[in-house]
Coordinates of C-alpha atoms in Angstrom, one line a residue:
Chain A
X961 CA -167.3 138.7 -126.5
X962 CA -165.9 134.9 -124.7
X963 CA -162.5 133.8 -125.4
X964 CA -162.2 131.8 -128.4
X965 CA -160.7 128.4 -127.0
X966 CA -158.9 125.3 -129.4
X967 CA -159.9 122.2 -127.8
X968 CA -157.4 120.3 -126.4
X969 CA -157.6 116.8 -125.4
X970 CA -156.3 116.1 -122.1
X971 CA -153.7 113.2 -122.2
X972 CA -153.9 111.0 -119.5
X973 CA -150.6 111.8 -117.7
X974 CA -151.5 109.6 -114.7
X975 CA -150.0 106.1 -114.6
X976 CA -152.1 103.9 -112.4
X977 CA -149.8 101.5 -110.4
X978 CA -151.9 99.0 -109.5
X979 CA -155.4 97.5 -110.6
X980 CA -157.6 98.9 -108.3
X981 CA -156.0 102.4 -109.9
X982 CA -156.5 101.4 -113.1
X983 CA -159.9 100.6 -112.8
X984 CA -160.4 104.2 -111.1
X985 CA -158.6 105.3 -114.1
X986 CA -160.5 103.0 -116.9
X987 CA -163.7 104.6 -114.8
X988 CA -163.1 108.5 -115.9
X989 CA -161.7 107.4 -119.8
X990 CA -163.7 109.0 -122.3
X991 CA -166.5 105.9 -123.2
X992 CA -168.8 105.6 -125.8
X993 CA -171.8 104.8 -122.8
X994 CA -170.8 107.1 -120.4
X995 CA -171.4 107.6 -117.0
X996 CA -174.1 109.1 -115.6
X997 CA -172.9 112.9 -114.6
X998 CA -172.2 114.1 -111.4
X999 CA -172.9 117.5 -110.2
X1000 CA -170.5 119.8 -107.8
X1001 CA -172.5 121.8 -105.6
X1002 CA -169.6 125.0 -104.3
X1003 CA -170.0 128.1 -103.1
X1004 CA -168.9 131.6 -103.7
X1005 CA -166.5 134.1 -101.4
X1006 CA -170.3 135.8 -100.1
X1007 CA -173.0 133.8 -99.7
X1008 CA -176.5 134.2 -98.3
X1009 CA -178.9 132.0 -96.4
X1010 CA -181.4 132.1 -99.9
X1011 CA -178.9 130.8 -101.8
X1012 CA -177.2 127.8 -99.4
X1013 CA -180.9 126.6 -98.6
X1014 CA -181.0 126.5 -102.6
X1015 CA -177.8 124.8 -103.2
X1016 CA -178.5 122.7 -100.2
X1017 CA -181.7 121.1 -102.0
X1018 CA -180.8 121.1 -105.1
X1019 CA -178.1 118.9 -103.9
X1020 CA -180.6 116.4 -102.2
X1021 CA -182.7 116.1 -105.4
X1022 CA -179.1 115.7 -107.5
X1023 CA -178.3 112.7 -105.3
X1024 CA -176.3 110.3 -105.3
X1025 CA -174.7 111.5 -108.3
X1026 CA -173.4 114.9 -106.5
X1027 CA -171.0 116.3 -104.5
X1028 CA -171.5 119.5 -102.0
X1029 CA -168.6 121.3 -101.2
X1030 CA -169.0 123.2 -97.5
X1031 CA -166.2 125.5 -97.8
X1032 CA -165.9 129.4 -99.4
X1033 CA -163.9 129.4 -102.9
X1034 CA -163.0 132.4 -104.9
X1035 CA -164.8 131.0 -107.7
X1036 CA -166.3 133.9 -110.4
X1037 CA -167.0 131.1 -113.6
X1038 CA -168.5 134.0 -115.7
X1039 CA -164.9 136.1 -114.5
X1040 CA -162.7 133.3 -114.8
X1041 CA -163.6 130.1 -115.6
X1042 CA -160.0 127.9 -114.7
X1043 CA -161.6 127.7 -110.8
X1044 CA -164.6 125.8 -111.9
X1045 CA -162.5 123.7 -114.2
X1046 CA -160.5 122.3 -111.9
X1047 CA -163.1 121.3 -109.5
X1048 CA -165.0 119.6 -111.9
X1049 CA -162.1 118.0 -113.5
X1050 CA -160.8 116.8 -109.9
X1051 CA -164.2 115.7 -109.3
X1052 CA -164.8 114.0 -112.5
X1053 CA -168.1 116.2 -112.8
X1054 CA -169.6 117.4 -115.7
X1055 CA -172.7 119.7 -114.1
X1056 CA -171.7 122.2 -111.6
X1057 CA -173.7 125.0 -109.3
X1058 CA -172.1 127.6 -108.4
X1059 CA -174.1 129.9 -105.4
X1060 CA -173.1 133.2 -104.5
X1061 CA -174.2 136.2 -102.6
X1062 CA -173.1 140.0 -103.6
X1063 CA -174.6 143.5 -103.5
X1064 CA -174.7 143.9 -107.4
X1065 CA -175.7 140.6 -108.0
X1066 CA -177.7 138.9 -105.0
X1067 CA -178.7 135.3 -104.3
X1068 CA -176.7 134.2 -107.5
X1069 CA -177.1 131.0 -108.4
X1070 CA -175.3 129.6 -112.0
X1071 CA -175.6 126.3 -113.6
X1072 CA -173.3 125.0 -115.9
X1073 CA -172.1 122.4 -117.8
X1074 CA -168.4 121.3 -119.0
X1075 CA -167.6 118.9 -121.9
X1076 CA -163.9 117.5 -121.5
X1077 CA -162.9 119.4 -118.7
X1078 CA -163.8 123.1 -119.7
X1079 CA -166.7 124.8 -119.3
X1080 CA -169.4 124.0 -122.2
X1081 CA -171.7 127.0 -121.3
X1082 CA -173.1 128.3 -118.0
X1083 CA -176.9 130.0 -116.8
X1084 CA -176.6 132.8 -114.2
X1085 CA -179.4 133.3 -112.1
X1086 CA -180.9 135.5 -109.2
X1087 CA -183.0 133.3 -106.7
X1088 CA -185.7 135.4 -105.3
X1089 CA -187.8 133.0 -103.5
X1090 CA -186.6 129.4 -102.1
X1091 CA -188.8 127.4 -100.1
X1092 CA -186.9 124.7 -98.8
X1093 CA -187.8 120.3 -98.2
X1094 CA -188.1 121.3 -94.7
X1095 CA -189.8 124.4 -94.4
X1096 CA -192.8 121.9 -96.8
X1097 CA -192.3 119.2 -94.5
X1098 CA -193.9 116.5 -96.8
X1099 CA -193.5 113.2 -98.0
X1100 CA -190.5 113.6 -99.5
X1101 CA -189.0 110.9 -102.8
X1102 CA -186.2 108.6 -102.4
X1103 CA -182.6 110.0 -103.6
X1104 CA -181.6 108.5 -107.5
X1105 CA -185.7 108.4 -109.2
X1106 CA -185.6 110.5 -112.0
X1107 CA -187.9 113.0 -112.1
X1108 CA -190.7 113.8 -114.6
X1109 CA -190.0 117.2 -116.0
X1110 CA -192.9 119.6 -117.4
X1111 CA -191.7 122.7 -118.9
X1112 CA -194.9 125.0 -119.2
X1113 CA -194.4 128.3 -121.3
X1114 CA -193.9 129.6 -125.0
X1115 CA -190.9 131.3 -124.1
X1116 CA -189.1 127.4 -123.7
X1117 CA -189.5 127.5 -127.3
X1118 CA -188.9 130.8 -128.0
X1119 CA -186.4 132.8 -126.2
X1120 CA -182.2 131.5 -126.3
X1121 CA -182.0 132.2 -123.2
X1122 CA -184.9 130.1 -122.2
X1123 CA -183.8 127.4 -124.5
X1124 CA -180.3 126.9 -123.0
X1125 CA -181.6 127.0 -119.8
X1126 CA -184.0 123.9 -120.6
X1127 CA -181.7 122.2 -121.8
X1128 CA -179.1 122.3 -119.5
X1129 CA -181.8 121.3 -116.6
X1130 CA -182.9 118.6 -118.7
X1131 CA -179.3 117.5 -118.2
X1132 CA -179.2 118.3 -114.3
X1133 CA -182.5 116.2 -113.6
X1134 CA -182.0 113.6 -115.9
X1135 CA -180.0 111.2 -113.4
X1136 CA -179.2 107.9 -115.2
X1137 CA -180.0 107.4 -118.5
X1138 CA -182.0 104.9 -118.9
X1139 CA -183.9 102.5 -122.0
X1140 CA -185.9 101.1 -119.2
X1141 CA -188.0 102.9 -116.2
X1142 CA -190.7 101.6 -113.6
X1143 CA -194.1 102.6 -113.4
X1144 CA -194.1 102.3 -110.0
X1145 CA -191.2 104.4 -109.4
X1146 CA -192.3 107.9 -110.8
X1147 CA -192.1 109.2 -108.1
X1148 CA -191.3 112.7 -108.7
X1149 CA -191.9 115.7 -111.0
X1150 CA -190.1 119.1 -111.8
X1151 CA -192.2 121.8 -113.1
X1152 CA -190.8 124.9 -115.1
X1153 CA -193.3 127.5 -116.0
X1154 CA -192.4 130.5 -117.4
X1155 CA -193.6 133.4 -115.7
X1156 CA -194.3 136.7 -118.1
X1157 CA -192.2 139.7 -119.0
X1158 CA -191.8 142.3 -116.8
X1159 CA -193.4 145.7 -118.1
X1160 CA -190.2 147.2 -119.3
X1161 CA -189.0 143.9 -121.0
X1162 CA -187.0 142.5 -118.0
X1163 CA -187.1 138.8 -118.1
X1164 CA -189.8 137.1 -116.2
X1165 CA -189.8 134.9 -113.3
X1166 CA -189.0 131.3 -113.7
X1167 CA -190.7 129.0 -111.1
X1168 CA -189.3 125.2 -110.2
X1169 CA -191.5 123.8 -108.5
X1170 CA -191.3 120.5 -107.1
X1171 CA -193.8 117.5 -106.8
X1172 CA -194.3 114.7 -105.4
X1173 CA -197.2 112.0 -107.1
X1174 CA -199.6 109.3 -105.7
X1175 CA -201.2 107.9 -108.7
X1176 CA -205.0 107.0 -108.0
X1177 CA -206.7 104.5 -110.0
X1178 CA -208.8 105.8 -112.9
X1179 CA -211.2 103.5 -115.0
X1180 CA -208.8 103.8 -117.4
X1181 CA -205.1 102.0 -117.9
X1182 CA -203.5 105.4 -117.4
X1183 CA -203.9 106.4 -113.6
X1184 CA -204.8 109.6 -112.9
X1185 CA -201.9 111.7 -110.9
X1186 CA -202.6 113.9 -107.8
X1187 CA -199.6 116.1 -107.2
X1188 CA -198.4 117.2 -103.5
X1189 CA -195.3 119.9 -103.3
X1190 CA -192.3 118.7 -102.0
X1191 CA -190.1 122.0 -102.3
X1192 CA -187.7 122.7 -103.2
X1193 CA -189.7 125.6 -104.8
X1194 CA -187.3 128.3 -106.5
X1195 CA -188.7 132.2 -108.3
X1196 CA -185.6 132.4 -110.3
X1197 CA -184.5 135.4 -112.7
X1198 CA -182.3 135.1 -115.2
X1199 CA -179.3 137.3 -115.7
X1200 CA -176.3 136.0 -117.5
X1201 CA -176.4 133.2 -120.3
X1202 CA -173.0 132.2 -121.4
X1203 CA -173.2 130.2 -124.9
X1204 CA -171.0 127.2 -125.7
X1205 CA -168.7 127.6 -128.8
X1206 CA -170.1 126.2 -132.0
X1207 CA -167.0 124.2 -132.6
X1208 CA -167.1 123.2 -128.8
X1209 CA -171.1 121.8 -129.0
X1210 CA -170.4 120.0 -132.0
X1211 CA -167.7 118.2 -130.9
X1212 CA -170.2 117.8 -127.9
X1213 CA -172.6 116.6 -129.7
X1214 CA -171.0 113.8 -131.8
X1215 CA -173.0 110.6 -131.5
X1216 CA -170.5 108.1 -131.6
X1217 CA -171.0 105.3 -134.8
X1218 CA -172.0 102.9 -131.6
X1219 CA -174.8 104.3 -131.1
X1220 CA -175.9 105.1 -134.8
X1221 CA -178.6 103.0 -135.8
X1222 CA -177.8 101.3 -139.3
X1223 CA -179.7 103.0 -142.1
X1224 CA -181.8 100.1 -143.3
X1225 CA -181.8 100.8 -147.5
X1226 CA -184.1 99.5 -149.7
X1227 CA -186.4 98.1 -148.1
X1228 CA -190.3 99.0 -148.5
X1229 CA -193.7 97.9 -147.8
X1230 CA -196.5 98.1 -149.5
X1231 CA -200.1 98.4 -148.3
X1232 CA -201.3 94.8 -147.6
X1233 CA -197.6 94.3 -145.5
X1234 CA -195.7 92.7 -148.2
X1235 CA -192.3 93.4 -148.0
X1236 CA -190.2 94.9 -151.5
X1237 CA -186.7 95.1 -152.2
X1238 CA -185.2 96.3 -155.2
X1239 CA -182.4 93.6 -156.9
X1240 CA -179.9 95.6 -159.0
X1241 CA -178.0 93.5 -161.9
X1242 CA -176.1 95.5 -163.2
X1243 CA -175.1 96.9 -166.4
X1244 CA -174.6 93.3 -168.8
X1245 CA -171.3 93.1 -170.3
X1246 CA -173.0 92.8 -174.0
X1247 CA -169.2 93.0 -175.6
X1248 CA -168.6 89.8 -173.0
X1249 CA -171.0 87.1 -174.4
X1250 CA -170.2 84.3 -176.1
X1251 CA -171.4 84.4 -179.2
X1252 CA -168.3 82.1 -180.8
X1253 CA -168.6 78.3 -179.7
X1254 CA -172.1 78.5 -179.7
X1255 CA -173.7 75.7 -181.6
X1256 CA -177.4 77.3 -182.0
X1257 CA -176.0 80.7 -183.7
X1258 CA -173.7 78.2 -185.8
X1259 CA -174.5 79.8 -189.6
X1260 CA -174.8 76.2 -191.2
X1261 CA -173.6 75.9 -195.2
X1262 CA -176.3 74.1 -196.4
X1263 CA -178.5 76.0 -194.2
X1264 CA -180.3 73.3 -192.8
X1265 CA -182.5 73.2 -189.2
X1266 CA -180.4 72.1 -186.5
X1267 CA -180.8 68.4 -185.5
X1268 CA -183.0 69.1 -183.2
X1269 CA -185.6 71.2 -184.5
X1270 CA -185.6 68.3 -187.1
X1271 CA -186.8 66.2 -184.8
X1272 CA -188.7 68.3 -182.9
X1273 CA -190.3 68.2 -186.7
X1274 CA -190.6 64.8 -187.2
X1275 CA -192.8 64.0 -183.9
X1276 CA -195.4 66.6 -184.1
Chain B
X1294 CA -226.0 97.9 -132.1
X1295 CA -225.9 101.1 -130.2
X1296 CA -222.6 101.5 -128.7
X1297 CA -222.7 105.2 -128.0
X1298 CA -223.8 103.7 -124.7
X1299 CA -220.7 102.1 -124.1
X1300 CA -218.9 104.6 -125.6
X1301 CA -220.3 107.4 -123.7
X1302 CA -219.5 105.5 -120.3
X1303 CA -215.6 104.9 -121.3
X1304 CA -215.7 109.3 -121.9
X1305 CA -216.9 109.6 -118.9
X1306 CA -214.4 107.1 -117.1
X1307 CA -211.4 108.5 -119.0
X1308 CA -212.6 112.0 -117.6
X1309 CA -210.3 111.6 -114.9
X1310 CA -207.0 111.4 -117.5
X1311 CA -208.2 113.8 -119.8
X1312 CA -206.6 117.1 -120.4
X1313 CA -207.4 119.5 -122.9
X1314 CA -204.7 121.3 -124.0
X1315 CA -204.9 124.0 -127.5
X1316 CA -201.7 122.8 -128.8
X1317 CA -201.1 119.7 -128.6
X1318 CA -198.1 118.6 -125.7
X1319 CA -194.6 117.7 -127.4
X1320 CA -192.7 115.2 -125.0
X1321 CA -189.6 114.0 -125.0
X1322 CA -189.9 110.7 -123.6
X1323 CA -186.5 108.8 -123.6
X1324 CA -185.8 112.0 -120.9
X1325 CA -189.1 111.9 -119.3
X1326 CA -189.8 115.4 -120.2
X1327 CA -192.7 117.6 -121.5
X1328 CA -192.4 120.8 -122.9
X1329 CA -196.1 122.5 -123.1
X1330 CA -196.4 126.0 -125.3
X1331 CA -199.8 126.8 -124.3
X1332 CA -200.7 130.3 -122.9
X1333 CA -200.5 130.3 -119.0
X1334 CA -203.0 132.8 -117.2
X1335 CA -200.7 135.5 -116.5
X1336 CA -203.3 137.1 -114.1
X1337 CA -202.9 134.0 -111.7
X1338 CA -199.0 134.1 -112.3
X1339 CA -198.9 137.8 -111.0
X1340 CA -200.8 137.7 -108.5
X1341 CA -199.9 136.9 -105.1
X1342 CA -198.3 133.7 -104.4
X1343 CA -200.9 131.3 -102.7
X1344 CA -202.7 131.9 -105.5
X1345 CA -199.7 131.8 -108.2
X1346 CA -198.4 128.4 -106.3
X1347 CA -201.6 127.0 -106.4
X1348 CA -202.2 127.7 -110.5
X1349 CA -198.7 126.4 -110.7
X1350 CA -199.8 123.7 -109.3
X1351 CA -203.0 122.9 -111.1
X1352 CA -200.4 123.3 -114.0
X1353 CA -198.5 121.5 -113.0
X1354 CA -200.7 118.4 -112.5
X1355 CA -202.3 118.4 -116.0
X1356 CA -198.7 118.4 -117.6
X1357 CA -198.0 115.1 -114.9
X1358 CA -200.7 113.4 -116.0
X1359 CA -200.0 114.2 -120.2
X1360 CA -196.8 113.1 -119.4
X1361 CA -198.2 109.8 -117.4
X1362 CA -200.9 108.6 -120.0
X1363 CA -198.0 109.0 -122.4
X1364 CA -196.1 106.4 -120.7
X1365 CA -198.6 104.2 -119.6
X1366 CA -199.3 103.8 -123.5
X1367 CA -195.6 102.2 -124.1
X1368 CA -194.7 98.7 -125.0
X1369 CA -194.1 97.7 -120.9
X1370 CA -192.1 94.0 -120.1
X1371 CA -193.0 92.8 -116.2
X1372 CA -190.0 91.5 -114.2
X1373 CA -190.1 90.4 -110.6
X1374 CA -193.6 91.9 -109.8
X1375 CA -192.7 95.5 -111.2
X1376 CA -193.6 96.7 -115.0
X1377 CA -191.0 98.2 -116.9
X1378 CA -192.4 100.7 -119.7
X1379 CA -189.7 100.5 -123.0
X1380 CA -188.8 104.5 -123.8
X1381 CA -188.1 105.6 -127.0
X1382 CA -184.8 107.3 -128.0
X1383 CA -183.9 110.9 -126.8
X1384 CA -184.8 113.4 -129.2
X1385 CA -183.2 116.3 -127.1
X1386 CA -179.4 117.0 -128.2
X1387 CA -177.7 116.8 -125.2
X1388 CA -173.8 117.0 -124.9
X1389 CA -171.5 114.2 -124.0
X1390 CA -169.4 115.0 -121.4
X1391 CA -166.2 113.5 -122.7
X1392 CA -165.1 113.7 -126.5
X1393 CA -165.7 110.4 -128.2
X1394 CA -163.0 108.1 -127.2
X1395 CA -159.9 107.4 -130.1
X1396 CA -159.9 104.5 -132.0
X1397 CA -157.2 102.5 -130.4
X1398 CA -154.8 101.3 -132.8
X1399 CA -154.5 97.1 -132.6
X1400 CA -151.9 95.5 -131.0
X1401 CA -149.5 92.5 -133.4
X1402 CA -151.8 89.7 -131.8
X1403 CA -155.1 91.7 -133.0
X1404 CA -153.7 92.1 -136.3
X1405 CA -152.5 88.3 -136.7
X1406 CA -156.2 86.7 -135.0
X1407 CA -157.7 89.0 -137.5
X1408 CA -156.1 87.7 -140.5
X1409 CA -156.4 84.0 -139.3
X1410 CA -159.8 84.8 -138.0
X1411 CA -159.0 83.7 -134.2
X1412 CA -161.7 84.5 -132.0
X1413 CA -161.5 85.5 -128.3
X1414 CA -163.2 83.1 -125.8
X1415 CA -163.4 84.6 -123.0
X1416 CA -162.4 81.6 -119.9
X1417 CA -163.9 81.3 -116.3
X1418 CA -162.1 82.6 -113.6
X1419 CA -162.4 79.7 -111.7
X1420 CA -161.1 76.9 -112.3
X1421 CA -162.1 73.2 -110.3
X1422 CA -159.0 71.9 -109.6
X1423 CA -159.2 67.9 -109.5
X1424 CA -155.9 67.5 -107.1
X1425 CA -157.6 69.0 -104.0
X1426 CA -161.3 69.2 -104.7
X1427 CA -161.9 73.0 -105.2
X1428 CA -162.0 75.9 -107.2
X1429 CA -159.5 78.0 -106.9
X1430 CA -158.7 80.6 -109.5
X1431 CA -156.8 80.4 -113.1
X1432 CA -154.2 82.9 -112.7
X1433 CA -153.2 84.9 -109.8
X1434 CA -153.6 84.3 -105.7
X1435 CA -153.4 81.5 -105.0
X1436 CA -154.2 79.9 -108.5
X1437 CA -154.3 76.7 -110.3
X1438 CA -150.8 78.1 -112.2
X1439 CA -148.9 78.6 -109.7
X1440 CA -148.6 75.4 -108.2
X1441 CA -145.6 74.2 -109.8
X1442 CA -143.7 77.5 -107.6
X1443 CA -143.2 76.2 -104.5
X1444 CA -142.1 72.5 -105.4
X1445 CA -140.4 70.1 -103.1
X1446 CA -139.0 68.1 -105.5
X1447 CA -137.8 69.3 -108.8
X1448 CA -136.7 66.5 -111.2
X1449 CA -133.4 67.3 -112.9
X1450 CA -133.8 66.5 -116.6
X1451 CA -131.2 64.2 -118.6
X1452 CA -129.5 67.2 -120.5
X1453 CA -129.0 69.2 -117.5
X1454 CA -125.9 70.3 -115.4
X1455 CA -126.2 68.3 -112.0
X1456 CA -124.8 71.4 -110.5
X1457 CA -127.5 73.8 -111.5
X1458 CA -129.9 74.9 -109.3
X1459 CA -133.4 73.5 -110.5
X1460 CA -135.4 75.7 -108.0
X1461 CA -133.3 78.5 -108.9
X1462 CA -134.1 78.2 -113.0
X1463 CA -137.8 78.1 -112.2
X1464 CA -137.8 81.1 -110.5
X1465 CA -135.5 82.8 -113.2
X1466 CA -137.7 81.8 -115.9
X1467 CA -141.0 83.3 -114.3
X1468 CA -138.7 86.1 -114.3
X1469 CA -138.3 86.2 -117.9
X1470 CA -141.8 85.7 -118.5
X1471 CA -142.6 88.4 -117.0
X1472 CA -140.1 90.8 -118.8
X1473 CA -140.8 89.5 -122.0
X1474 CA -143.7 90.4 -121.6
X1475 CA -143.5 93.6 -120.4
X1476 CA -141.5 94.0 -123.5
X1477 CA -143.9 93.1 -125.2
X1478 CA -146.5 95.5 -123.9
X1479 CA -144.1 98.5 -124.4
X1480 CA -143.2 97.2 -127.9
X1481 CA -147.2 97.3 -128.8
X1482 CA -147.5 100.7 -126.8
X1483 CA -144.8 102.3 -129.4
X1484 CA -145.7 100.6 -132.1
X1485 CA -149.3 101.9 -131.4
X1486 CA -147.8 105.8 -130.6
X1487 CA -146.4 105.5 -134.2
X1488 CA -149.1 103.7 -136.4
X1489 CA -150.7 107.0 -134.3
X1490 CA -148.6 109.6 -136.2
X1491 CA -149.2 107.7 -139.8
X1492 CA -145.6 105.9 -139.4
X1493 CA -145.0 102.4 -140.5
X1494 CA -144.2 100.7 -136.9
X1495 CA -141.0 98.6 -137.2
X1496 CA -139.4 101.9 -139.1
X1497 CA -139.4 103.5 -136.0
X1498 CA -136.9 101.3 -134.5
X1499 CA -134.4 101.1 -137.6
X1500 CA -134.6 105.4 -137.3
X1501 CA -134.1 105.2 -133.1
X1502 CA -131.3 103.1 -134.2
X1503 CA -129.9 105.6 -136.8
X1504 CA -130.3 108.1 -134.3
X1505 CA -128.1 106.3 -131.8
X1506 CA -125.4 105.7 -134.2
X1507 CA -125.0 109.3 -135.5
X1508 CA -125.2 110.0 -131.8
X1509 CA -122.7 108.1 -130.5
X1510 CA -120.2 108.2 -133.7
X1511 CA -120.1 112.4 -132.8
X1512 CA -119.9 111.5 -129.1
X1513 CA -116.2 110.3 -129.7
X1514 CA -113.1 112.1 -130.5
X1515 CA -112.4 111.1 -134.0
X1516 CA -115.7 111.4 -135.1
X1517 CA -116.0 107.1 -135.1
X1518 CA -113.6 107.5 -137.6
X1519 CA -112.1 104.5 -135.8
X1520 CA -114.6 102.3 -134.8
X1521 CA -115.8 98.8 -135.7
X1522 CA -118.2 99.2 -138.5
X1523 CA -121.6 97.1 -137.8
X1524 CA -123.0 94.8 -140.9
X1525 CA -125.2 97.3 -143.2
X1526 CA -124.5 100.1 -141.2
X1527 CA -125.3 103.0 -143.9
X1528 CA -122.4 105.7 -144.0
X1529 CA -122.8 109.0 -142.4
X1530 CA -121.7 111.6 -144.4
X1531 CA -120.7 115.4 -142.9
X1532 CA -119.2 113.5 -140.0
X1533 CA -115.7 114.6 -140.2
X1534 CA -113.1 116.4 -137.3
X1535 CA -112.2 119.7 -138.0
X1536 CA -108.8 120.8 -137.5
X1537 CA -107.4 124.8 -138.1
X1538 CA -104.1 124.8 -140.0
X1539 CA -101.5 125.5 -137.5
X1540 CA -100.0 128.6 -139.1
X1541 CA -103.2 130.7 -139.7
X1542 CA -103.9 133.6 -142.5
X1543 CA -102.3 136.6 -141.4
X1544 CA -105.9 138.2 -139.9
X1545 CA -107.5 135.0 -138.9
X1546 CA -105.6 134.4 -135.4
X1547 CA -105.8 137.8 -134.4
X1548 CA -109.5 138.2 -134.5
X1549 CA -109.8 134.8 -133.5
X1550 CA -108.0 135.8 -130.1
X1551 CA -109.5 138.8 -129.8
X1552 CA -113.0 137.4 -130.0
X1553 CA -112.6 134.3 -127.1
X1554 CA -111.1 137.7 -125.0
X1555 CA -114.2 140.3 -125.8
X1556 CA -116.7 137.1 -125.1
X1557 CA -114.7 136.4 -122.1
X1558 CA -114.5 140.6 -120.8
X1559 CA -118.1 140.6 -121.4
X1560 CA -118.8 137.7 -119.0
X1561 CA -121.6 137.1 -121.5
X1562 CA -122.5 133.3 -121.1
X1563 CA -126.4 133.0 -123.1
X1564 CA -126.8 135.1 -125.9
X1565 CA -123.6 134.2 -128.1
X1566 CA -123.0 130.6 -126.9
X1567 CA -127.0 130.0 -127.4
X1568 CA -127.1 127.2 -130.3
X1569 CA -130.2 127.9 -131.7
X1570 CA -130.5 124.4 -133.4
X1571 CA -130.3 122.8 -129.7
X1572 CA -132.8 125.3 -128.4
X1573 CA -135.4 124.8 -131.5
X1574 CA -134.8 120.7 -130.7
X1575 CA -135.3 121.2 -126.8
X1576 CA -138.8 122.6 -127.9
X1577 CA -139.9 120.3 -130.2
X1578 CA -138.8 118.0 -127.5
X1579 CA -140.8 119.7 -124.8
X1580 CA -143.7 120.7 -127.1
X1581 CA -144.3 116.7 -128.7
X1582 CA -144.7 115.9 -125.0
X1583 CA -147.3 118.0 -123.5
X1584 CA -149.1 116.5 -126.0

């Protein structure tokens, strides 16, 4: 099926000659807390207006962590991955979108990810309709806002291809990973809906819609949300999916020990909120108890009770 | 006390934000995502563009409303007139872009500091210079530590040679310090590389020296027989210069000369002249440098 590749860890053959280049290289080094993923938008050897519009709009959604290539390239990710891997390595990006057009695969869009500068997984889709931001011509949300993502349809939980697409889309539009989010800045909503499958069992359309939000006052703390279409609006149909190899996926999803939350052991709480813990004493060394040289245990020749006892008895 | 009225009022107020879903919607607030597996109206999705888009907008609004409800229920922190919600940890498994960084081996100083319990104290970049009355960097350009590099006067120490150039001496000292630092950095790198291969770092030096010794001996005509012996130098076995006897056995001399002639006649410089051992070593070395 696909070539089984062993993981090659890239060595840093490039050496920094001054502090500036050193900073540049250390920024691109593997880190515990990673940089936000950059995406590249590449054109194939032949393109159509539809696919160019799609790429342009996806690029504007992904700004500022996005690079748009304007020249055409002989690139076929599913046949030869080295082309896209080269671009990803040079631009230090791990997300890519390739757009091309041919008679066999019209308006072809490939979204994919790399791990360690090697293609991890990709999804090839046909863009059946694209309504651009310009066409819709309404309010646009600021670049760099984290979008809310909504996935509708049970196919996204059942169909393997859709599950893979969902994962890739989440990664694509994730932006910077944050542990806090400003409640005022929730401007953008991207919804992906799985359409019904065709009569012959062919994959259904996937509707990707983008909206800007306006939060209205409701009587309660949570506001009422109203949406206004911003664009792009894409109707996609999955063609091919390249899944990651098991070992590569395993490597990619490893969590460094710095991010592991240490398991708190031996602590429990009861219904009243009291904290309990078990004290383990260990086995008592019975053979090591001092039995000789202990006055109280000494057997007396005259079987008289010990001095202490006698005085107690005298007192009472 | 009749609470039903208050409850009814609250319910009517929260109608605006209420969304009914058969199957409860799963969400991953760490990535601001919600996953709704409820049934969708297929007829509307198969219908014309306008109907479909309106339906999608409706469904999207409800989905976003559920998310907003969840987000506004999170614990918040206020900062500079904006309210931040603290997001929980993500539950979706998203892959990293690069592998987890390898643990760097500890340098000599780091090992020593660990044993002694020396803590690294961060020093500030700027230091207040009393002489000039302003803040200057601790090191580097216009730094406080470079003050004595361009002195207008240098005292000749009592025990020094009076003809020696003290200014030159200062410059040389600084260069020596820099070189020492670079040598130490290089040594740390080499020792780190050795400890990664699970070999003892000090042993690397020893092995390298022994290799160099053998090479130097074999590269002399007398195979190092008459070289000055170092202290503690191990005896190297098998390093002998072979001489063929002047008068060889009957057939041997002929076969040897015929061999040479045939090789020269062939013009074969590659195949038979290949030293397999050397070639293997060359391949191994190139493999090692590639890694």
